[in-house]
């Protein structure tokens, strides 16, 4: 692309690249696959006659959505053979991403896991309509359905997501306070501190992908989660250190043992308590934690 600087197709693609990546990531939950989708989108975009394109942003989103859907159907087969629970690939995001409430909610680990429960078409329709506010006609063109069918799919997907998403958005300051309390309790192995910050029905999901020790099923209930956490720390061994960070627009912790990164813990927070713990340990999913990934809804 660099050889064609100044070319209208290149300029349009570069101008919308962060948006297209965000669309692909929200449909796929994988940064590596989203990058592949962007490459495929680019290869198709440069063959388009721009004189025939009325809205370049909409057209690029349409191509990206189609490529994402193709990729998602392949990924679903791969995820069926995945060892243990599958969690989205965590992205280091700028601290100000948390201030963009709509963006932070849409890419949070909690929301991305809810999106995993939708069919590929439902997921694409929901993301385009509810997150990016794309019109029904444009979505219909992207998913090869009629606008009437898209409206029905959008309605069904919205009901499904609303029943499972966090009840209310947590302010950045509340999120930071709960994260700090969780961090203190974990580092001090403070059982009472964990009981105070974890909700009674907290769910812990760990993703080792068969490469790192992790629970093969979600752990439900505060006592079981604390037992799992303490047991895991003992099995891993070494000196634990934690570092606050911002993952997918929300406060999170990097876990290291004897100075070596072990994984990242993202939290779902409701009513000043932790209701979800998402621990990504699979080393193949930790490559996007060193430099920020720019995400945008616009």
Rosetta silent file (secondary structure, phi, psi, omega in degrees, C-alpha in Angstrom):
SEQUENCE: XXXXXXXXXXXXXXXXXXXXXXXXXXXXXXXXXXXXXXXXXXXXXXXXXXXXXXXXXXXXXXXXXXXXXXXXXXXXXXXXXXXXXXXXXXXXXXXXXXXXXXXXXXXXXXXXXXXXXXXXXXXXXXXXXXXXXXXXXXXXXXXXXXXXXXXXXXXXXXXXXXXXXXXXXXXXXXXXXXXXXXXXXXXXXXXXXXXXXXXXXXXXXXXXXXXXXXXXXXXXXXXXXXXXXXXXXXXXXXXXXXXXXXXXXXXXXXXXXXXXXXXXXXXXXXXXXXXXXXXXXXXXXXXXXXXXXXXXXX
SCORE:     score description
SCORE:     0.000 S_00000001
   1 L     0.000  -30.515 -175.278    0.000    0.000    0.000 S_00000001
   2 H   -65.238  -28.005  179.847    2.876    2.379    0.741 S_00000001
   3 H   -69.607  -15.368 -173.906    3.919    2.429   -2.919 S_00000001
   4 H  -112.002   25.631  179.838    0.545    3.888   -3.829 S_00000001
   5 L   -55.088  136.700 -177.767    0.444    6.820   -1.403 S_00000001
   6 L    94.751  -15.566  176.467   -1.758    9.531   -2.842 S_00000001
   7 L   -72.216  132.314 -176.634   -3.910    6.968   -4.661 S_00000001
   8 H   -56.270  -39.868 -179.861   -7.622    7.592   -3.821 S_00000001
   9 H   -64.094  -42.714  179.336   -8.305    3.914   -3.035 S_00000001
  10 H   -64.324  -44.902 -178.026   -5.331    3.771   -0.655 S_00000001
  11 H   -62.457  -40.440  179.848   -6.263    7.025    1.040 S_00000001
  12 H   -66.422  -42.452 -179.111   -9.842    5.873    1.618 S_00000001
  13 H   -64.718  -46.225 -179.398   -8.720    2.521    3.008 S_00000001
  14 H   -63.366  -39.665 -179.197   -6.150    4.070    5.344 S_00000001
  15 H   -61.709  -32.372 -176.358   -8.670    6.679    6.534 S_00000001
  16 H  -106.626    7.294 -171.844  -11.123    3.941    7.575 S_00000001
  17 H   -59.329  -45.719 -178.531   -8.642    1.238    8.603 S_00000001
  18 H   -63.146  -37.370  176.765   -9.166    1.517   12.383 S_00000001
  19 H   -64.024  -46.662 -177.660  -12.936    1.398   11.891 S_00000001
  20 H   -64.251  -38.324  176.935  -12.693   -1.660    9.637 S_00000001
  21 H   -62.757  -42.393 -178.958  -10.428   -3.432   12.126 S_00000001
  22 H   -63.621  -42.051  176.591  -12.929   -2.725   14.912 S_00000001
  23 H   -58.528  -50.403 -177.410  -15.797   -4.120   12.787 S_00000001
  24 H   -62.998  -42.464 -177.811  -13.823   -7.278   12.004 S_00000001
  25 H   -65.493  -40.101 -179.918  -12.671   -7.735   15.607 S_00000001
  26 H   -68.319  -26.370  176.495  -16.179   -7.388   17.033 S_00000001
  27 H   -82.531  -32.701 -171.223  -17.398  -10.062   14.599 S_00000001
  28 H  -105.917  -31.639 -176.996  -14.407  -12.388   15.052 S_00000001
  29 L    72.717   11.843 -178.219  -12.902  -11.792   18.513 S_00000001
  30 L  -133.929  122.863 -179.986   -9.444  -12.423   17.061 S_00000001
  31 H   -68.680  -41.591 -178.745   -6.937   -9.714   16.169 S_00000001
  32 H   -61.344  -44.729  179.247   -4.874  -11.990   13.938 S_00000001
  33 H   -69.044  -32.494  177.298   -7.924  -13.032   11.928 S_00000001
  34 H   -65.302  -38.527  177.174   -9.121   -9.419   11.783 S_00000001
  35 H   -64.106  -39.573  177.709   -5.786   -8.399   10.229 S_00000001
  36 H   -63.605  -40.649  178.678   -6.210  -11.162    7.643 S_00000001
  37 H   -62.632  -40.780  179.123   -9.727   -9.896    6.881 S_00000001
  38 H   -63.886  -37.213  177.332   -8.384   -6.374    6.365 S_00000001
  39 H   -64.587  -42.292  178.141   -5.818   -7.712    3.915 S_00000001
  40 H   -65.983  -38.612  177.835   -8.582   -9.510    1.988 S_00000001
  41 H   -61.487  -44.323  179.571  -10.726   -6.357    2.099 S_00000001
  42 H   -59.930  -45.984 -177.740   -7.848   -4.333    0.665 S_00000001
  43 H   -61.494  -33.372  177.641   -7.292   -6.797   -2.191 S_00000001
  44 H   -80.008  -36.583 -177.081  -10.966   -6.522   -3.170 S_00000001
  45 H   -63.510  -39.750 -176.496  -11.158   -2.751   -2.612 S_00000001
  46 L   -69.891  -14.109  178.221   -8.350   -1.930   -5.076 S_00000001
  47 L   -92.373   -4.125 -176.581  -10.297   -3.694   -7.850 S_00000001
  48 L   -81.946  141.130  173.790  -13.403   -1.553   -7.282 S_00000001
  49 L   -80.883  104.605 -173.523  -14.300    1.259   -9.687 S_00000001
  50 H   -63.518  -23.740  178.467  -14.474    4.163   -7.231 S_00000001
  51 H   -64.738  -21.686 -179.190  -16.575    6.207   -9.656 S_00000001
  52 H   -93.700   -1.034 -176.027  -19.386    3.709   -9.022 S_00000001
  53 L   -98.875  117.182 -178.501  -19.095    3.953   -5.209 S_00000001
  54 L   -80.009  -39.922 -176.784  -21.510    6.414   -3.609 S_00000001
  55 L  -132.553  102.032 -174.343  -20.383    5.933    0.017 S_00000001
  56 H   -63.908  -39.912  179.532  -16.820    4.636    0.438 S_00000001
  57 H   -60.418  -47.585 -179.026  -17.151    4.015    4.192 S_00000001
  58 H   -63.758  -39.792 -177.703  -20.312    1.931    3.727 S_00000001
  59 H   -66.542  -41.797  179.046  -18.778    0.000    0.836 S_00000001
  60 H   -65.607  -40.073  176.921  -15.634   -0.811    2.815 S_00000001
  61 H   -62.700  -38.830  179.478  -17.708   -1.958    5.809 S_00000001
  62 H   -61.468  -46.797  179.350  -19.712   -4.177    3.450 S_00000001
  63 H   -62.614  -45.880 -178.038  -16.569   -5.883    2.107 S_00000001
  64 H   -61.324  -40.871 -179.934  -15.123   -6.260    5.608 S_00000001
  65 H   -64.179  -44.693  179.863  -18.354   -7.772    6.921 S_00000001
  66 H   -61.371  -44.615  179.688  -18.534  -10.330    4.106 S_00000001
  67 H   -66.749  -36.583  178.406  -14.924  -11.382    4.620 S_00000001
  68 H   -65.134  -42.024  178.883  -15.454  -11.523    8.399 S_00000001
  69 H   -62.953  -43.249  176.990  -18.504  -13.762    8.008 S_00000001
  70 H   -58.467  -45.029 -178.471  -16.557  -16.132    5.741 S_00000001
  71 H   -67.997  -39.782 -177.397  -13.747  -16.248    8.287 S_00000001
  72 H   -62.666  -39.650 -179.609  -16.111  -16.660   11.274 S_00000001
  73 H   -64.597  -34.557  175.342  -17.748  -19.756    9.814 S_00000001
  74 H   -70.025  -42.766 -178.689  -14.296  -21.321    9.465 S_00000001
  75 H   -62.878  -36.490 -177.796  -13.299  -20.234   12.972 S_00000001
  76 H   -60.778  -38.420  177.575  -16.400  -21.778   14.528 S_00000001
  77 H   -65.260  -38.778  179.834  -15.358  -25.211   13.328 S_00000001
  78 H   -67.982  -37.945 -177.373  -11.890  -24.641   14.767 S_00000001
  79 H   -71.104  -24.219  177.378  -13.290  -23.440   18.113 S_00000001
  80 H   -64.514  -25.336  179.860  -15.374  -26.591   18.482 S_00000001
  81 L   -98.644    3.848 -177.595  -12.076  -28.490   18.815 S_00000001
  82 L   -67.644  140.974 -179.878  -10.519  -25.892   21.153 S_00000001
  83 L   -81.858  115.158  179.327   -9.266  -27.239   24.497 S_00000001
  84 L    79.221 -174.965 -179.700  -11.290  -25.676   27.305 S_00000001
  85 L   -63.309  146.718  176.586  -13.217  -22.375   27.177 S_00000001
  86 L  -103.418  127.903  175.181  -12.420  -19.946   24.353 S_00000001
  87 L  -116.772  151.406  177.948  -11.936  -16.261   25.220 S_00000001
  88 L   -60.532  155.114  177.443  -11.464  -13.365   22.775 S_00000001
  89 L   -71.248  118.781 -176.657   -7.924  -12.217   22.031 S_00000001
  90 L   -71.772  140.794 -179.373   -7.235   -9.352   24.480 S_00000001
  91 L  -117.806  130.155  170.392   -6.171   -6.007   23.032 S_00000001
  92 E   -71.671  123.593 -179.318   -4.193   -3.322   24.830 S_00000001
  93 L  -120.631  159.037 -179.158   -6.193   -0.143   24.292 S_00000001
  94 L   -62.492  145.208  178.993   -5.488    3.507   25.063 S_00000001
  95 H   -53.526  -32.707 -178.671   -6.570    4.637   28.564 S_00000001
  96 H   -74.682   -8.049  176.187   -9.007    7.101   26.966 S_00000001
  97 H   -63.989  -31.700  179.857  -10.795    4.174   25.284 S_00000001
  98 H   -67.210  -25.303 -179.866  -12.478    3.543   28.641 S_00000001
  99 H   -75.101  -22.895  175.691  -13.910    7.070   28.497 S_00000001
 100 L   -84.714   90.468 -169.209  -15.715    6.216   25.249 S_00000001
 101 H   -58.482  -43.778 -178.275  -18.484    4.317   27.024 S_00000001
 102 H   -63.922  -43.340  179.035  -20.137    2.889   23.895 S_00000001
 103 H   -64.853  -47.783 -177.703  -16.828    1.643   22.484 S_00000001
 104 H   -59.075  -41.688  179.743  -15.673    0.231   25.829 S_00000001
 105 H   -67.554  -40.797 -173.230  -18.915   -1.681   26.315 S_00000001
 106 H   -69.037  -27.220 -178.843  -18.996   -3.039   22.767 S_00000001
 107 H  -108.394    4.983  179.445  -15.473   -4.545   22.917 S_00000001
 108 L   -61.694  153.246  178.195  -15.453   -5.573   26.591 S_00000001
 109 H   -56.641  -40.266 -178.659  -14.680   -9.218   27.311 S_00000001
 110 H   -60.896  -47.188 -179.556  -18.168   -9.603   28.784 S_00000001
 111 H   -68.379  -40.813 -179.720  -19.870   -8.305   25.638 S_00000001
 112 H   -61.608  -34.232  177.344  -17.582  -10.214   23.293 S_00000001
 113 H   -70.880  -35.217  175.061  -18.511  -13.428   25.104 S_00000001
 114 H   -63.038  -42.469 -179.851  -22.212  -12.625   24.738 S_00000001
 115 H   -62.030  -28.761  178.542  -21.653  -12.095   20.997 S_00000001
 116 L   -62.320  -21.850 -177.102  -20.092  -15.576   20.854 S_00000001
 117 L   -85.566   -2.974  177.926  -23.540  -17.035   21.631 S_00000001
 118 L   -90.397  157.707  171.373  -25.045  -15.593   18.425 S_00000001
 119 L   -70.428  161.405  179.903  -25.003  -17.261   15.027 S_00000001
 120 H   -52.980  -46.713 -178.849  -22.510  -15.721   12.550 S_00000001
 121 H   -66.419  -42.312  177.665  -25.242  -13.787   10.690 S_00000001
 122 H   -59.687  -41.394 -178.512  -26.899  -12.630   13.925 S_00000001
 123 H   -64.151  -46.945 -179.678  -23.551  -11.438   15.221 S_00000001
 124 H   -61.942  -44.277 -179.633  -22.733   -9.469   12.078 S_00000001
 125 H   -63.370  -46.211 -179.583  -26.200   -7.894   11.982 S_00000001
 126 H   -60.853  -47.972 -178.019  -26.104   -6.979   15.679 S_00000001
 127 H   -60.234  -48.148 -177.589  -22.626   -5.468   15.455 S_00000001
 128 H   -65.267  -41.264 -175.436  -23.404   -3.406   12.350 S_00000001
 129 H   -79.823  -51.901 -171.729  -26.785   -2.191   13.596 S_00000001
 130 H   -82.280  -32.069 -176.599  -26.340   -1.736   17.346 S_00000001
 131 H   -94.375  -46.055 -174.130  -22.664   -0.804   17.516 S_00000001
 132 L  -104.361   -0.454  175.457  -21.960    0.976   14.232 S_00000001
 133 L    54.429   40.218  176.596  -25.510    2.189   13.456 S_00000001
 134 L   -77.794  142.151 -179.266  -25.402    0.953    9.865 S_00000001
 135 L   -67.654  156.263 -177.130  -28.733    1.182    8.003 S_00000001
 136 H   -61.636  -37.655 -179.789  -30.819   -1.933    7.340 S_00000001
 137 H   -63.400  -42.711  179.446  -30.385   -1.649    3.562 S_00000001
 138 H   -66.337  -41.428  178.746  -26.600   -1.561    3.881 S_00000001
 139 H   -62.977  -41.314  179.595  -26.584   -4.477    6.307 S_00000001
 140 H   -57.522  -41.061  179.131  -28.813   -6.433    3.924 S_00000001
 141 H   -67.346  -32.137 -176.896  -26.264   -5.925    1.150 S_00000001
 142 H   -76.947  -32.435 -174.819  -23.443   -7.046    3.435 S_00000001
 143 H  -109.939    6.386  177.963  -25.078  -10.267    4.665 S_00000001
 144 L    58.499   47.632  174.574  -27.061  -11.162    1.529 S_00000001
 145 L  -129.375  166.385  174.368  -30.494  -10.915    3.172 S_00000001
 146 L   -78.298  154.178  176.737  -33.533   -8.730    2.499 S_00000001
 147 H   -55.386  -36.603  178.763  -33.919   -5.586    4.642 S_00000001
 148 H   -63.855  -42.048  178.825  -37.070   -7.140    6.160 S_00000001
 149 H   -65.995  -38.292  179.397  -35.147  -10.266    7.157 S_00000001
 150 H   -63.551  -39.701  177.577  -32.349   -8.129    8.590 S_00000001
 151 H   -60.017  -42.687  179.137  -34.850   -6.259   10.783 S_00000001
 152 H   -65.364  -43.919  179.380  -36.099   -9.565   12.187 S_00000001
 153 H   -62.426  -43.066 -179.450  -32.568  -10.850   12.771 S_00000001
 154 H   -61.986  -42.573 -179.944  -31.585   -7.569   14.458 S_00000001
 155 H   -63.600  -45.444 -179.492  -34.610   -7.722   16.753 S_00000001
 156 H   -64.291  -44.030 -179.395  -33.929  -11.336   17.720 S_00000001
 157 H   -65.474  -39.269 -179.785  -30.216  -10.696   18.302 S_00000001
 158 H   -63.158  -43.211  178.419  -30.932   -7.576   20.388 S_00000001
 159 H   -61.577  -43.390 -179.514  -33.289   -9.526   22.666 S_00000001
 160 H   -61.452  -46.956 -178.237  -30.710  -12.298   23.047 S_00000001
 161 H   -68.856  -43.493 -178.512  -27.911   -9.863   23.909 S_00000001
 162 H   -59.301  -31.751 -179.447  -30.026   -7.716   26.236 S_00000001
 163 L   -74.452  -14.200 -173.201  -30.866  -10.788   28.311 S_00000001
 164 L  -121.242  -16.858 -176.662  -27.165  -11.565   28.824 S_00000001
 165 L   -75.310  160.002  174.526  -25.267   -8.253   28.802 S_00000001
 166 L   -55.079  142.363 -172.744  -24.306   -6.434   32.048 S_00000001
 167 L   -65.630  -34.177  177.227  -27.354   -4.597   33.376 S_00000001
 168 L  -146.994  153.859 -177.682  -25.697   -1.206   33.457 S_00000001
 169 L   -74.771  136.143  179.695  -22.481    0.367   32.257 S_00000001
 170 L   -89.387  134.440  177.803  -19.797    0.829   34.916 S_00000001
 171 L   -68.748  151.589  178.769  -18.107    4.239   35.107 S_00000001
 172 H   -54.870  -39.035 -177.826  -14.309    4.255   34.604 S_00000001
 173 H   -67.314  -40.710  177.552  -13.776    5.414   38.207 S_00000001
 174 H   -65.265  -41.041  178.116  -15.923    2.592   39.640 S_00000001
 175 H   -60.411  -43.278  179.671  -14.134    0.092   37.432 S_00000001
 176 H   -64.121  -39.837 -178.425  -10.734    1.308   38.635 S_00000001
 177 H   -65.345  -43.266  179.807  -11.823    1.118   42.308 S_00000001
 178 H   -68.069  -41.005  178.373  -13.081   -2.457   42.005 S_00000001
 179 H   -60.033  -43.668 -179.329   -9.985   -3.502   40.051 S_00000001
 180 H   -62.541  -41.365  178.579   -7.726   -2.008   42.751 S_00000001
 181 H   -64.522  -41.727  178.022   -9.599   -3.888   45.502 S_00000001
 182 H   -64.023  -43.458 -179.866   -9.344   -7.131   43.508 S_00000001
 183 H   -60.617  -46.437  179.802   -5.632   -6.517   42.861 S_00000001
 184 H   -60.468  -44.237 -177.453   -4.879   -5.944   46.567 S_00000001
 185 H   -65.361  -41.529 -178.780   -6.766   -9.083   47.577 S_00000001
 186 H   -67.705  -46.555 -176.766   -5.074  -11.279   44.971 S_00000001
 187 H   -64.968  -33.079 -178.630   -1.552  -10.047   45.674 S_00000001
 188 L   -92.213    1.305 -172.752   -1.998  -10.482   49.453 S_00000001
 189 L    49.009   43.804 -176.495   -3.887  -13.798   49.101 S_00000001
 190 L   -88.703   99.636 -175.661   -6.493  -12.053   51.234 S_00000001
 191 H   -63.835  -40.536  179.055   -9.470  -14.412   51.301 S_00000001
 192 H   -65.819  -38.127  177.605  -11.743  -11.925   53.088 S_00000001
 193 H   -61.731  -38.876  177.367  -10.748   -9.248   50.588 S_00000001
 194 H   -67.817  -41.663  177.852  -11.728  -11.579   47.736 S_00000001
 195 H   -60.634  -34.886 -178.422  -15.035  -12.399   49.432 S_00000001
 196 H   -72.349  -33.156 -172.983  -15.725   -8.680   49.739 S_00000001
 197 H   -97.368  -20.315 -178.959  -15.022   -7.840   46.083 S_00000001
 198 E   -92.736  138.689  175.798  -16.417  -10.934   44.325 S_00000001
 199 E   -70.977  151.952 -179.167  -20.161  -11.352   43.782 S_00000001
 200 E   -56.171  -35.373 -177.381  -21.692  -14.530   45.286 S_00000001
 201 E  -103.307   27.849 -179.906  -22.482  -15.894   41.799 S_00000001
 202 E   -54.966  144.415  177.647  -19.185  -14.807   40.188 S_00000001
 203 E  -118.478  129.935  177.774  -18.097  -16.829   37.134 S_00000001
 204 E  -113.390  128.358  179.620  -14.416  -17.426   36.320 S_00000001
 205 E  -123.021  125.128  178.195  -13.354  -18.452   32.825 S_00000001
 206 E  -120.456  138.862 -174.784   -9.727  -19.316   32.035 S_00000001
 207 E  -121.080  104.298  175.693   -8.341  -19.856   28.549 S_00000001
 208 L  -107.027  -11.082  177.284   -5.139  -21.846   28.236 S_00000001
 209 L    60.010   20.718 -177.550   -5.910  -23.304   24.826 S_00000001
 210 L    81.506   -4.224 -178.642   -4.317  -26.597   25.851 S_00000001
 211 L  -100.793  -23.587  178.501   -0.954  -24.821   26.102 S_00000001
 212 L  -133.539  152.586  177.775   -1.274  -23.577   29.688 S_00000001
 213 L   -57.369  129.487  175.757   -3.033  -24.962   32.769 S_00000001
 214 L  -160.403  156.045  177.301   -6.658  -23.801   32.891 S_00000001
 215 L   -68.303  137.138 -176.409  -10.042  -25.011   34.072 S_00000001
 216 L   -80.599   -8.877  176.427  -11.811  -26.936   31.319 S_00000001
 217 L  -137.760  154.412  173.128  -15.190  -25.481   32.331 S_00000001
 218 L   -58.367  143.224  178.050  -16.280  -22.102   33.747 S_00000001
 219 E  -101.197  128.328 -173.998  -16.152  -22.038   37.560 S_00000001
 220 E  -119.146  132.965  177.067  -19.324  -20.686   39.215 S_00000001
 221 L   105.756  137.134 -171.194  -19.754  -19.394   42.776 S_00000001
 222 H   -60.998  -42.114 -177.328  -17.492  -17.287   44.980 S_00000001
 223 H   -67.037  -42.016  178.422  -16.110  -20.127   47.143 S_00000001
 224 H   -65.907  -39.147 -179.317  -15.267  -22.326   44.146 S_00000001
 225 H   -65.719  -43.837  178.825  -13.704  -19.383   42.293 S_00000001
 226 H   -62.868  -42.307  179.359  -11.501  -18.449   45.276 S_00000001
 227 H   -62.058  -42.868  178.675  -10.457  -22.097   45.684 S_00000001
 228 H   -63.178  -44.523 -178.149   -9.627  -22.298   41.977 S_00000001
 229 H   -61.739  -50.484 -178.350   -7.649  -19.036   42.086 S_00000001
 230 H   -62.703  -43.135  179.287   -5.616  -19.998   45.152 S_00000001
 231 H   -63.179  -40.603  179.777   -5.000  -23.493   43.804 S_00000001
 232 H   -63.952  -42.704 -179.405   -3.893  -22.178   40.412 S_00000001
 233 H   -61.534  -39.796 -179.772   -1.427  -19.737   41.975 S_00000001
 234 H   -67.501  -39.370 -179.758    0.121  -22.550   44.003 S_00000001
 235 H   -67.974  -39.190 -179.553    0.405  -24.828   40.949 S_00000001
 236 H   -67.530  -42.160  178.219    1.976  -22.119   38.804 S_00000001
 237 L    75.478  170.889 -179.968    4.467  -21.264   41.550 S_00000001
 238 L    87.303  176.641 -178.735    6.860  -18.331   41.754 S_00000001
 239 L   -90.011  121.813 -179.556    6.287  -14.783   42.978 S_00000001
 240 E   -81.444  135.138  168.449    3.129  -13.174   41.656 S_00000001
 241 E  -133.306  145.007 -179.201    3.134   -9.560   40.530 S_00000001
 242 E  -125.733  149.598 -178.930    0.226   -7.717   38.936 S_00000001
 243 E  -136.071  123.108  177.681    0.103   -4.569   36.835 S_00000001
 244 E   -63.517  144.980  177.857   -3.020   -2.536   36.039 S_00000001
 245 E  -152.805  179.808  175.861   -3.705   -2.000   32.359 S_00000001
 246 E  -120.238  113.520 -178.191   -6.570   -1.234   29.980 S_00000001
 247 E  -116.135  126.500  178.923   -7.735   -4.224   27.929 S_00000001
 248 L    52.181   39.813  175.400  -10.563   -3.902   25.409 S_00000001
 249 L    77.980    6.238 -177.361  -11.451   -0.495   26.841 S_00000001
 250 E  -130.995  154.024  177.319  -11.818   -1.752   30.421 S_00000001
 251 E   -60.099  140.822 -179.110   -9.533   -1.979   33.503 S_00000001
 252 E  -152.350  174.894  179.583   -7.604   -5.250   33.680 S_00000001
 253 E  -127.849  136.621  168.834   -4.535   -6.796   35.281 S_00000001
 254 E   -89.387  128.464  178.760   -1.409   -8.324   33.779 S_00000001
 255 E  -103.081  126.828  176.098   -0.331  -11.354   35.852 S_00000001
 256 E  -128.035  146.413  175.148    3.387  -12.210   35.984 S_00000001
 257 E  -121.937  124.335 -175.427    5.242  -14.900   37.920 S_00000001
 258 L    52.434   38.153  174.690    8.913  -14.296   38.716 S_00000001
 259 L    82.388   -1.330 -179.163    8.781  -11.375   36.277 S_00000001
 260 E  -105.257  127.823 -178.047    7.499  -13.424   33.320 S_00000001
 261 E   -58.392  128.065  178.632    4.091  -12.547   31.846 S_00000001
 262 E  -104.626  -34.930 -178.916    1.617  -15.343   32.508 S_00000001
 263 E   172.944 -173.070 -179.739   -1.604  -13.819   31.230 S_00000001
 264 E  -128.673  139.039  179.691   -4.174  -11.073   31.480 S_00000001
 265 E  -114.463  117.466  174.307   -7.233  -10.909   33.725 S_00000001
 266 E  -105.455  150.325 -175.749  -10.240   -8.870   32.608 S_00000001
 267 E  -120.030  146.459  166.680  -13.215   -8.326   34.907 S_00000001
 268 E  -103.536  124.910 -172.952  -16.955   -7.988   34.492 S_00000001
 269 E  -121.610  130.457  176.168  -18.184   -5.564   37.136 S_00000001
 270 E  -142.158  133.255  178.127  -21.761   -4.934   38.266 S_00000001
 271 L    52.929   44.418  175.597  -22.959   -3.074   41.368 S_00000001
 272 L    63.120   19.687  175.805  -19.362   -2.569   42.597 S_00000001
 273 E  -128.601  153.800  175.699  -18.695   -6.331   42.610 S_00000001
 274 E   -82.878  117.733  178.059  -16.832   -8.620   40.229 S_00000001
 275 E  -104.670  -13.530  178.494  -19.351  -10.883   38.497 S_00000001
 276 E  -145.760  135.366  175.714  -16.992  -12.268   35.829 S_00000001
 277 E  -121.438  123.861 -177.964  -13.258  -13.081   35.743 S_00000001
 278 E  -121.023  108.412 -173.388  -11.705  -13.772   32.353 S_00000001
 279 E  -110.403  106.206  179.327   -8.124  -15.071   32.536 S_00000001
 280 E   -93.765  112.185 -179.724   -6.390  -15.427   29.165 S_00000001
 281 L  -110.836  -17.977 -178.632   -3.249  -17.582   29.572 S_00000001
 282 L   -55.882  113.237 -176.306   -2.953  -18.998   26.036 S_00000001
 283 H   -60.009  -23.504 -179.929    0.428  -17.572   24.917 S_00000001
 284 H   -72.634  -11.279 -179.026   -0.791  -17.430   21.311 S_00000001
 285 H  -106.528    9.131 -173.472   -3.331  -14.782   22.390 S_00000001
 286 L  -107.475   17.131 -175.102   -0.958  -12.463   24.251 S_00000001
 287 L   -81.046  -12.745 -176.212    0.770  -10.765   21.315 S_00000001
 288 L  -104.920   29.520 -178.003   -1.365   -7.579   21.373 S_00000001
 289 L  -104.219   -2.546 -175.841   -0.467   -6.509   24.926 S_00000001
 290 L   -98.092  -32.682  178.045    2.690   -4.514   24.188 S_00000001
 291 L  -128.283  146.261 -174.751    1.397   -1.802   21.880 S_00000001
 292 L   -68.453  140.800  174.204   -2.014   -0.154   21.832 S_00000001
 293 L  -100.197  117.134  179.144   -4.571   -1.189   19.223 S_00000001
 294 L   -74.454  120.931  177.648   -6.559    1.837   18.016 S_00000001
 295 L  -116.372  149.200  179.506  -10.283    1.055   17.976 S_00000001
 296 L  -155.587  150.831  175.099  -13.061    3.351   16.828 S_00000001
 297 L   -97.926   -0.424 -172.668  -16.787    3.305   16.097 S_00000001
 298 L  -123.738    0.000    0.000  -16.514    6.137   13.556 S_00000001
